[in-house]
Short mmCIF file of C-alpha atoms in Angstrom, two decimals:
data_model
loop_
_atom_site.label_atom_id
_atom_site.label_comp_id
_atom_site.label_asym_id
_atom_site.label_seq_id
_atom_site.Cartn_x
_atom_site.Cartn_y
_atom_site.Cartn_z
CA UNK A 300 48.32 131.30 38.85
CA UNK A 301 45.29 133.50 38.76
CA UNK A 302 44.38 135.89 35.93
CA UNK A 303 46.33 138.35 35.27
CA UNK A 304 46.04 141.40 32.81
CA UNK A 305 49.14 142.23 30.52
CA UNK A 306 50.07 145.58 28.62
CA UNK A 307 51.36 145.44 24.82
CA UNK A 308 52.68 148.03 22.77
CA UNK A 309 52.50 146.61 18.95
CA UNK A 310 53.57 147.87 15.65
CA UNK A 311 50.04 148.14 13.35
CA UNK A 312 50.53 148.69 9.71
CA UNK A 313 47.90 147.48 7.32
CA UNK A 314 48.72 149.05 4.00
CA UNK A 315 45.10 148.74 2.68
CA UNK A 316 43.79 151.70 5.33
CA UNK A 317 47.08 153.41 6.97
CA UNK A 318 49.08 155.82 5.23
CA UNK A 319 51.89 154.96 7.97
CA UNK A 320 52.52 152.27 10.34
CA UNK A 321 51.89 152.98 13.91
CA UNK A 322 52.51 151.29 17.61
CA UNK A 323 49.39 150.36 19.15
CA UNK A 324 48.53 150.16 23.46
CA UNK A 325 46.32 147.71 24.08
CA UNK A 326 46.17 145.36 26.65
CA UNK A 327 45.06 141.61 27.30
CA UNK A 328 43.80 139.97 30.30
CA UNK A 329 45.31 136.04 30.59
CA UNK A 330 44.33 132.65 31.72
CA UNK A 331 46.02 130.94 33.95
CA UNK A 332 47.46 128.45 31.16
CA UNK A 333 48.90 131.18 29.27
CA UNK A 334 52.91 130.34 29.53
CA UNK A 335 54.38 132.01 26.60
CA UNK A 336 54.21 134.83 24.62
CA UNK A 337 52.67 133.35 21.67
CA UNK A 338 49.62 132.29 24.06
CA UNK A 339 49.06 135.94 24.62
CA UNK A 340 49.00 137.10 20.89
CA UNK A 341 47.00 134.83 19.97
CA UNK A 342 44.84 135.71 23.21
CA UNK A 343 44.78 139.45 21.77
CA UNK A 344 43.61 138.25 18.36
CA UNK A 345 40.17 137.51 20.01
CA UNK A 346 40.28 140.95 21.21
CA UNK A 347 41.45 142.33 18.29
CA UNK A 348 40.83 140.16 15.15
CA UNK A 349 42.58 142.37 12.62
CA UNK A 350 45.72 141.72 14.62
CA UNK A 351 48.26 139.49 11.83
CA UNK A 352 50.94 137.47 12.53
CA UNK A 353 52.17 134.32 11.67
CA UNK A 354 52.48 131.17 13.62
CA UNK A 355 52.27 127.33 13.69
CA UNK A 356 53.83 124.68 15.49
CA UNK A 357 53.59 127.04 18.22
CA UNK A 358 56.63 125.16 20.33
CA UNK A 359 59.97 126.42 18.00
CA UNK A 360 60.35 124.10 15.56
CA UNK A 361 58.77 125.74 12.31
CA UNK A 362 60.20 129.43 12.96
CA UNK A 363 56.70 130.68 11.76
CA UNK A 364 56.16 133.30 15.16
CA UNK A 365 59.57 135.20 15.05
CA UNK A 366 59.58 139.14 16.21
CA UNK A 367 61.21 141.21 17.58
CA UNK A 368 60.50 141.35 21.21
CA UNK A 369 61.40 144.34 23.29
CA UNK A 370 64.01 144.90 21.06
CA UNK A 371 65.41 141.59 20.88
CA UNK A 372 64.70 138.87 17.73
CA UNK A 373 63.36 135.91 19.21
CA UNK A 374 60.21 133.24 18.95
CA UNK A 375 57.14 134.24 20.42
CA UNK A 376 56.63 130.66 21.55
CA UNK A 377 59.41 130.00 23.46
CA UNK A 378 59.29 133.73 25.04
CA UNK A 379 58.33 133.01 28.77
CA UNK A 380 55.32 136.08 29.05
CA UNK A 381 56.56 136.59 32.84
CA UNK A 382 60.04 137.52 32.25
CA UNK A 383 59.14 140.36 29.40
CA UNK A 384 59.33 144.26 30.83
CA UNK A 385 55.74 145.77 30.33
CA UNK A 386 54.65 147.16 28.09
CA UNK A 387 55.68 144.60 25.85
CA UNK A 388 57.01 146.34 22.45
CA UNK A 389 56.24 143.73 19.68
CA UNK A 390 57.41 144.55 16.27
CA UNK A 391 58.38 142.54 12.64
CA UNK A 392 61.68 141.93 12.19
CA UNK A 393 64.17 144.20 11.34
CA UNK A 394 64.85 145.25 7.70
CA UNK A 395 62.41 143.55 6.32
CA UNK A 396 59.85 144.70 3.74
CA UNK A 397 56.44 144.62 6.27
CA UNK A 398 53.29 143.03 4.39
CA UNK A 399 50.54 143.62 7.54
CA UNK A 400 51.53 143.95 11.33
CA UNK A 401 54.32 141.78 12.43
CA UNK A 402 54.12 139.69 9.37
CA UNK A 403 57.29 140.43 7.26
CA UNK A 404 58.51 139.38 3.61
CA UNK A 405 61.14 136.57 3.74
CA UNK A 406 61.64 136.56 0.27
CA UNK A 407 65.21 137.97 0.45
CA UNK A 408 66.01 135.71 3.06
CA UNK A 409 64.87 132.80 1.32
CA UNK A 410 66.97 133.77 -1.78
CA UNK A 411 69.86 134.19 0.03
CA UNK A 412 69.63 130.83 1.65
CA UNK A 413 68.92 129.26 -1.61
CA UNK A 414 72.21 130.90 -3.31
CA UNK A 415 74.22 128.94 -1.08
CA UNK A 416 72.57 125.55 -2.50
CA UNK A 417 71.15 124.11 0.73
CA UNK A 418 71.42 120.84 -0.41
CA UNK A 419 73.96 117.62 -0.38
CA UNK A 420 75.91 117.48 -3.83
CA UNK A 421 77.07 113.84 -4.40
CA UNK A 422 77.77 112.63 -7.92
CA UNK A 423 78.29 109.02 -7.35
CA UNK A 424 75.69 106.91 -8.14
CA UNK A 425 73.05 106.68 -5.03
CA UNK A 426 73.49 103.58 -2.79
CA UNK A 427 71.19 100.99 -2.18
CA UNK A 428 70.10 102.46 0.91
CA UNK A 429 71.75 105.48 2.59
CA UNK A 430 75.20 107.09 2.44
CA UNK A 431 76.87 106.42 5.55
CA UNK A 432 78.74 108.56 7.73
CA UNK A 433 81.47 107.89 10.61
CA UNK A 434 80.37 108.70 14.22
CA UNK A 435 82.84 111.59 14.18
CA UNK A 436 81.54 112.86 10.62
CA UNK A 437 78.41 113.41 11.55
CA UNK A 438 79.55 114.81 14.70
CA UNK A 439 80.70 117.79 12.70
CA UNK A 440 77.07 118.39 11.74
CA UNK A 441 75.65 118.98 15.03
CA UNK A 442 75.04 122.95 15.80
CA UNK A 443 74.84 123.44 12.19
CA UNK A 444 71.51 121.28 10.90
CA UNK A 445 69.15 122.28 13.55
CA UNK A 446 68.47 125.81 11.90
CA UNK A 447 64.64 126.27 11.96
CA UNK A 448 65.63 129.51 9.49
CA UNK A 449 63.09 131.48 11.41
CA UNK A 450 65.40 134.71 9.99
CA UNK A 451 65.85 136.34 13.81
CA UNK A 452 69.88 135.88 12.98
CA UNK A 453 69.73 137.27 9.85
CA UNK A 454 67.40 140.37 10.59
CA UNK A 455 69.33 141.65 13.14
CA UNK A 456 72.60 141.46 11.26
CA UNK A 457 73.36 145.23 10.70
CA UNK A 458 75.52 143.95 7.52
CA UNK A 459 72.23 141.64 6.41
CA UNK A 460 70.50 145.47 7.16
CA UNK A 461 72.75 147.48 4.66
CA UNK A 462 73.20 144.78 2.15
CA UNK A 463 70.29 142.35 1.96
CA UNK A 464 70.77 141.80 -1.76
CA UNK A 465 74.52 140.89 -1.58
CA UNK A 466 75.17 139.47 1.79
CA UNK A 467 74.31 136.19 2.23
CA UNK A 468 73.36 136.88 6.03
CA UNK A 469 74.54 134.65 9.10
CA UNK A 470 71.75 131.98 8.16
CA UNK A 471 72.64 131.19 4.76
CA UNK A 472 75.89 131.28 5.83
CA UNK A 473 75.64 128.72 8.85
CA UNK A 474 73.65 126.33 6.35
CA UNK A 475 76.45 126.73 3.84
CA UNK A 476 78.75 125.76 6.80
CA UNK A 477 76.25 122.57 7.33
CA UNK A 478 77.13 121.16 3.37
CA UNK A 479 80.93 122.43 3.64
CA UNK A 480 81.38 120.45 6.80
CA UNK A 481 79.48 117.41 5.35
CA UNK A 482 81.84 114.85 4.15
CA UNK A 483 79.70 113.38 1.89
CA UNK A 484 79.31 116.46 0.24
CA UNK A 485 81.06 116.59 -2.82
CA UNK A 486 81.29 120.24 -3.73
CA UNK A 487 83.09 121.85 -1.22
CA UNK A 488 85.47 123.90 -4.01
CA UNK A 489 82.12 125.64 -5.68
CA UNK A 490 80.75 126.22 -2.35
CA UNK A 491 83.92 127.70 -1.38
CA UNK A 492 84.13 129.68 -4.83
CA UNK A 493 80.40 131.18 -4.25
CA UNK A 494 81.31 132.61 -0.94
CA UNK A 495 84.61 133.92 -1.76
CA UNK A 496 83.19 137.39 -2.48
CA UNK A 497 83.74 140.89 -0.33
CA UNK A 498 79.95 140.78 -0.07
CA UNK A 499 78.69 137.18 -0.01
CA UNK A 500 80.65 136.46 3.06
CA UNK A 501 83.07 139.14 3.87
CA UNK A 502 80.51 141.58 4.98
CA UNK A 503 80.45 139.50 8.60
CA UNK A 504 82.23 141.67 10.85
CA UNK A 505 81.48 139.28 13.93
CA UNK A 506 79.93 141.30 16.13
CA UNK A 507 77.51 138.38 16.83
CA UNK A 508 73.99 139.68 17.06
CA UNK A 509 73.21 136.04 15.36
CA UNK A 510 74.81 134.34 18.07
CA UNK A 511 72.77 136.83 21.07
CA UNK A 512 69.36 136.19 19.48
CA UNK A 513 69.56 132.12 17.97
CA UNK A 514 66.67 130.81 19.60
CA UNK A 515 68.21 127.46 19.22
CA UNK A 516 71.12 128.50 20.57
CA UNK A 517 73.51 127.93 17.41
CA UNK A 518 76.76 129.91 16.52
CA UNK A 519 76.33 131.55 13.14
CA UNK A 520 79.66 133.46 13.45
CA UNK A 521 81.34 130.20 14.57
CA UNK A 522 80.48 128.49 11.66
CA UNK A 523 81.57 131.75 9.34
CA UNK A 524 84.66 131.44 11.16
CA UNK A 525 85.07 127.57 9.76
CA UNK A 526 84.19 128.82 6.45
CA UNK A 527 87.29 131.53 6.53
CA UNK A 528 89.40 128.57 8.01
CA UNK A 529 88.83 126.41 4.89
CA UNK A 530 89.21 129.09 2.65
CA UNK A 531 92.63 129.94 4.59
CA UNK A 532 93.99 126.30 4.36
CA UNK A 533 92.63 125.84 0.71
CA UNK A 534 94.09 129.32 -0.42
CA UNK A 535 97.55 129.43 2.05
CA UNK B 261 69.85 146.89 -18.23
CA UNK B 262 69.45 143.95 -16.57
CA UNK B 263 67.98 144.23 -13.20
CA UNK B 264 70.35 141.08 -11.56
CA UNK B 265 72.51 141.50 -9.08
CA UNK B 266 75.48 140.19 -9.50
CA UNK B 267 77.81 138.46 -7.04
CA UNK B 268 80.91 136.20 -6.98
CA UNK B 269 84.13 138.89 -7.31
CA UNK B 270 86.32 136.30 -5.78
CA UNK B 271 88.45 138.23 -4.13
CA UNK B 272 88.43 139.22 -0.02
CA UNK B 273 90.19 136.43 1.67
CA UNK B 274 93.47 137.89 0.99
CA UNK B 275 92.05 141.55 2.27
CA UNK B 276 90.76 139.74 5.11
CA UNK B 277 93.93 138.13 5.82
CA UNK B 278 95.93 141.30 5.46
CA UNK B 279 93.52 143.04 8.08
CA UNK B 280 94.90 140.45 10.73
CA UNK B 281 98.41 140.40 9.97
CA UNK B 282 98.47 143.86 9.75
CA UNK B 283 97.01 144.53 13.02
CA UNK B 284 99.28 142.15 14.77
CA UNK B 285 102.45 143.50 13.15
CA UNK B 286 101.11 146.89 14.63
CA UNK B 287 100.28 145.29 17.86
CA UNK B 288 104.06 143.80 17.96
CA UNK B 289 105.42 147.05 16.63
CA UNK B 290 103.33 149.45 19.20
CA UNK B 291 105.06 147.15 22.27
CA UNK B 292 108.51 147.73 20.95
CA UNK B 293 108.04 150.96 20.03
CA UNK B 294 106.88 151.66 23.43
CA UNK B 295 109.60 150.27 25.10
CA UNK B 296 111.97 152.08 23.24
CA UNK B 297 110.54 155.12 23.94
CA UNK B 298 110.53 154.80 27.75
CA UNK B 299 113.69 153.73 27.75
CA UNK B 300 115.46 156.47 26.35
CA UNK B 301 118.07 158.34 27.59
CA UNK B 302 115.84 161.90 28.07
CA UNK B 303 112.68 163.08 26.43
CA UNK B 304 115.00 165.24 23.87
CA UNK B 305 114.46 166.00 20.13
CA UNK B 306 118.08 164.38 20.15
CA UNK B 307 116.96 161.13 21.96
CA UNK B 308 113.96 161.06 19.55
CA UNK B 309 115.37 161.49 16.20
CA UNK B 310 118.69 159.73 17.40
CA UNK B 311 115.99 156.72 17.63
CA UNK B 312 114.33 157.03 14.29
CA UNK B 313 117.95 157.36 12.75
CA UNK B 314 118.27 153.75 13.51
CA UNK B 315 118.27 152.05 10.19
CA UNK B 316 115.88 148.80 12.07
CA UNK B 317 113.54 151.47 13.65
CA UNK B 318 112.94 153.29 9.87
CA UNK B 319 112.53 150.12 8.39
CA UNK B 320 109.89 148.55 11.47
CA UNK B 321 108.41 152.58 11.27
CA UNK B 322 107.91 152.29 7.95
CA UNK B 323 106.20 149.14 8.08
CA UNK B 324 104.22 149.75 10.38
CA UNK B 325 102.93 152.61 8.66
CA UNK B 326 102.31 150.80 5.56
CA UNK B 327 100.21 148.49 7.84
CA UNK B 328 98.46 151.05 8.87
CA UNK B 329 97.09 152.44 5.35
CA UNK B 330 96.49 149.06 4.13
CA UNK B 331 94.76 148.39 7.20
CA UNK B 332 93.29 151.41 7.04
CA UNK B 333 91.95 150.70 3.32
CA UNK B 334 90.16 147.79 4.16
CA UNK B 335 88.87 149.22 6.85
CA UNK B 336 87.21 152.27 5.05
CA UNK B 337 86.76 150.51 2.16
CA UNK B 338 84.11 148.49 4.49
CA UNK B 339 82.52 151.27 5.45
CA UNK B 340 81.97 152.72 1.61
CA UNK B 341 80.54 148.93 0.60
CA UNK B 342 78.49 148.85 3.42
CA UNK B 343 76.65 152.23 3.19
CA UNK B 344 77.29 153.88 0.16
CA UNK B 345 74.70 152.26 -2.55
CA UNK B 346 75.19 153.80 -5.60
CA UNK B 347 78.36 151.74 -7.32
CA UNK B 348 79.58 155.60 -8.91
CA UNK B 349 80.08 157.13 -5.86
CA UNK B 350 81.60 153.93 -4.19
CA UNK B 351 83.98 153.64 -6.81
CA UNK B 352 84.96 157.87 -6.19
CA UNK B 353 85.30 157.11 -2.73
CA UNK B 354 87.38 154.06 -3.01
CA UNK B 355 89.65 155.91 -5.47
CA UNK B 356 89.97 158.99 -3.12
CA UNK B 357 90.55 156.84 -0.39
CA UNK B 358 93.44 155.08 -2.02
CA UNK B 359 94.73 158.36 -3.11
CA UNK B 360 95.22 159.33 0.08
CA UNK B 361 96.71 156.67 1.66
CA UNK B 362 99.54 156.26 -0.91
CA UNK B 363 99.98 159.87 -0.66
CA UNK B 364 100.13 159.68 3.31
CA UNK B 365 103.30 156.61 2.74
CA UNK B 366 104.88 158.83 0.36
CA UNK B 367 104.53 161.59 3.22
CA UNK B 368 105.81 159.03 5.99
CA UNK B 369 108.51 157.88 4.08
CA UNK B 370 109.73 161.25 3.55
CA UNK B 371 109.39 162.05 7.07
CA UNK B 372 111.23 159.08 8.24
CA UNK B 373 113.91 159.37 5.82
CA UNK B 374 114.49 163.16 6.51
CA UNK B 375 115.75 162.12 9.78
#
């Protein structure tokens, strides 16, 4: 494919020199091996060094490059540049606290995820080498552990919007899901006690914006759905 | 004070419950109900409170009302926790808001019984 020149539109804050934040037209001119979107921001940054954003693995495993794309949450690097509608809008994500440009503060997120104790709780002594699961068992894992928390599900959660602070947000909530559905997890009740809460979890109204914009195509509201099903069957 | 948030109130799988089997009993009840409205007699103030005279058709009516405003609590309550920050106010609203629903089943009651 030749060259090809391609229009952005992209929220500019730096709070060192603007008073207000500010969408800036500029436009890029590509190489031919420039596939996604990532390739072109990072393209524009030798246009326009002061540009910030953050990326890494560049190929959606670290979650480092997520935006919000014409609207939509999603990873720059696995954003195909030749299916976006020009001018391409670029902001951060949604409802969170903006440190420069499209570089956002995740520290809400994080503390949300870590409420939910992301980790396995097992009490019996370790074993020699690994605790084992069943086929099946670990089965029950799959759609749940592959969360790269890159935050797109959470930040364009209306409820995660209006209640960042109390809400534990569809990505805490699908990695809660991950330990609740792991049978060698052995604190299911406490899990189950932390979420029972009209805010922790009951804020979900499923109107799954998580599930629209997962670039790893997982089911948030699925797995909040499991979580209401144990509580049922534990409570009924 | 303390600047912590805190969280765990343990409560909201029975409201969340209640939403559902509220909303079905309404569902059910909105069927019948509009069966037996087509299928009376002639659209007379006769026909209609001879139907609500029915001792089965108070009780389901009044049931379904009370389905209603406890659906209807939830439902607004929802709205008050998810945009109304300060806890004062929240607390006002969710007391006017209960108010007024037990007031509207003391009004349907007396409606429905008046027949």
């Amino acid at each position: 494919m030749s060259k090809r020149t391609v229009q952005f539109k992209i929220y500019r804050y730096d709070p060192d020199k603007d008073a207000q934040p500010y969408m800036q037209d500029i436009s890029v001119e590509l190489e031919a091996s420039d596939k996604k979107l990532l390739d072109a921001i990072v393209r524009l940054k030798t246009k326009d060094d002061s540009l910030s954003f953050r990326r890494s693995c560049r190929e959606g495993v670290c979650g480092s490059d997520a935006m919000n794309i014409n609207g939509k949450n999603g990873l720059a690097c696995l954003t195909d540049i030749d299916k976006l509608a020009q001018p391409i809008t670029l902001r951060p994500l949604p409802g969170l606290p903006v440190i420069r440009d499209l570089i956002v503060d995740m520290t809400q997120f994080f503390k949300q995820y870590h409420s939910i104790k992301p980790y396995l709780v097992n009490n019996d002594p370790a074993p020699e080498r690994e605790r084992l699961q069943t086929p099946e068992d670990r089965e029950e894992l799959n759609g749940l552990y592959e969360c790269i928390l890159c935050a797109c599900c959470s930040t364009s959660c209306p409820s995660f919007w209006w209640n960042p602070d109390k809400f534990v947000g569809p990505a805490g909530l699908l990695a809660a899901y991950r330990f609740l559905a792991d049978t060698r997890d052995q604190a299911t009740n406490e899990r189950l006690d932390n979420l029972e809460d009209p805010y922790r979890l009951f804020r979900c109204h499923t109107i799954m914006n998580c599930v629209d914009v997962c670039p790893k195509s997982l089911n948030p509201t699925r797995a909040i759905g499991k979580i209401k099903d144990m509580m049922v069957r534990r409570a009924v | 004070m303390v600047n912590r948030h805190v969280v765990g109130a343990h409560y909201g799988l029975r409201d969340w419950i209640a939403q559902r089997a509220t909303a079905l009993f309404m569902a059910i009840y909105t069927v019948v109900f509009g069966i037996c409205a087509l299928t009376l007699p002639e659209l007379s103030y006769e026909a209609w409170s001879g139907l609500f005279s029915n001792g089965l058709m108070k009780f389901a009516t009044f049931l379904f009302f009370l389905s209603l405003f406890f659906h209807a609590w939830i439902g607004i309550r929802d709205i008050w926790m998810d945009y109304v920050k300060p806890t004062g106010l929240r607390l006002v609203l969710h007391l006017i808001t209960i108010f007024l629903l037990v007031g509207y089943a003391g009004w349907a009651a007396q409606i429905l019984w008046r027949l």
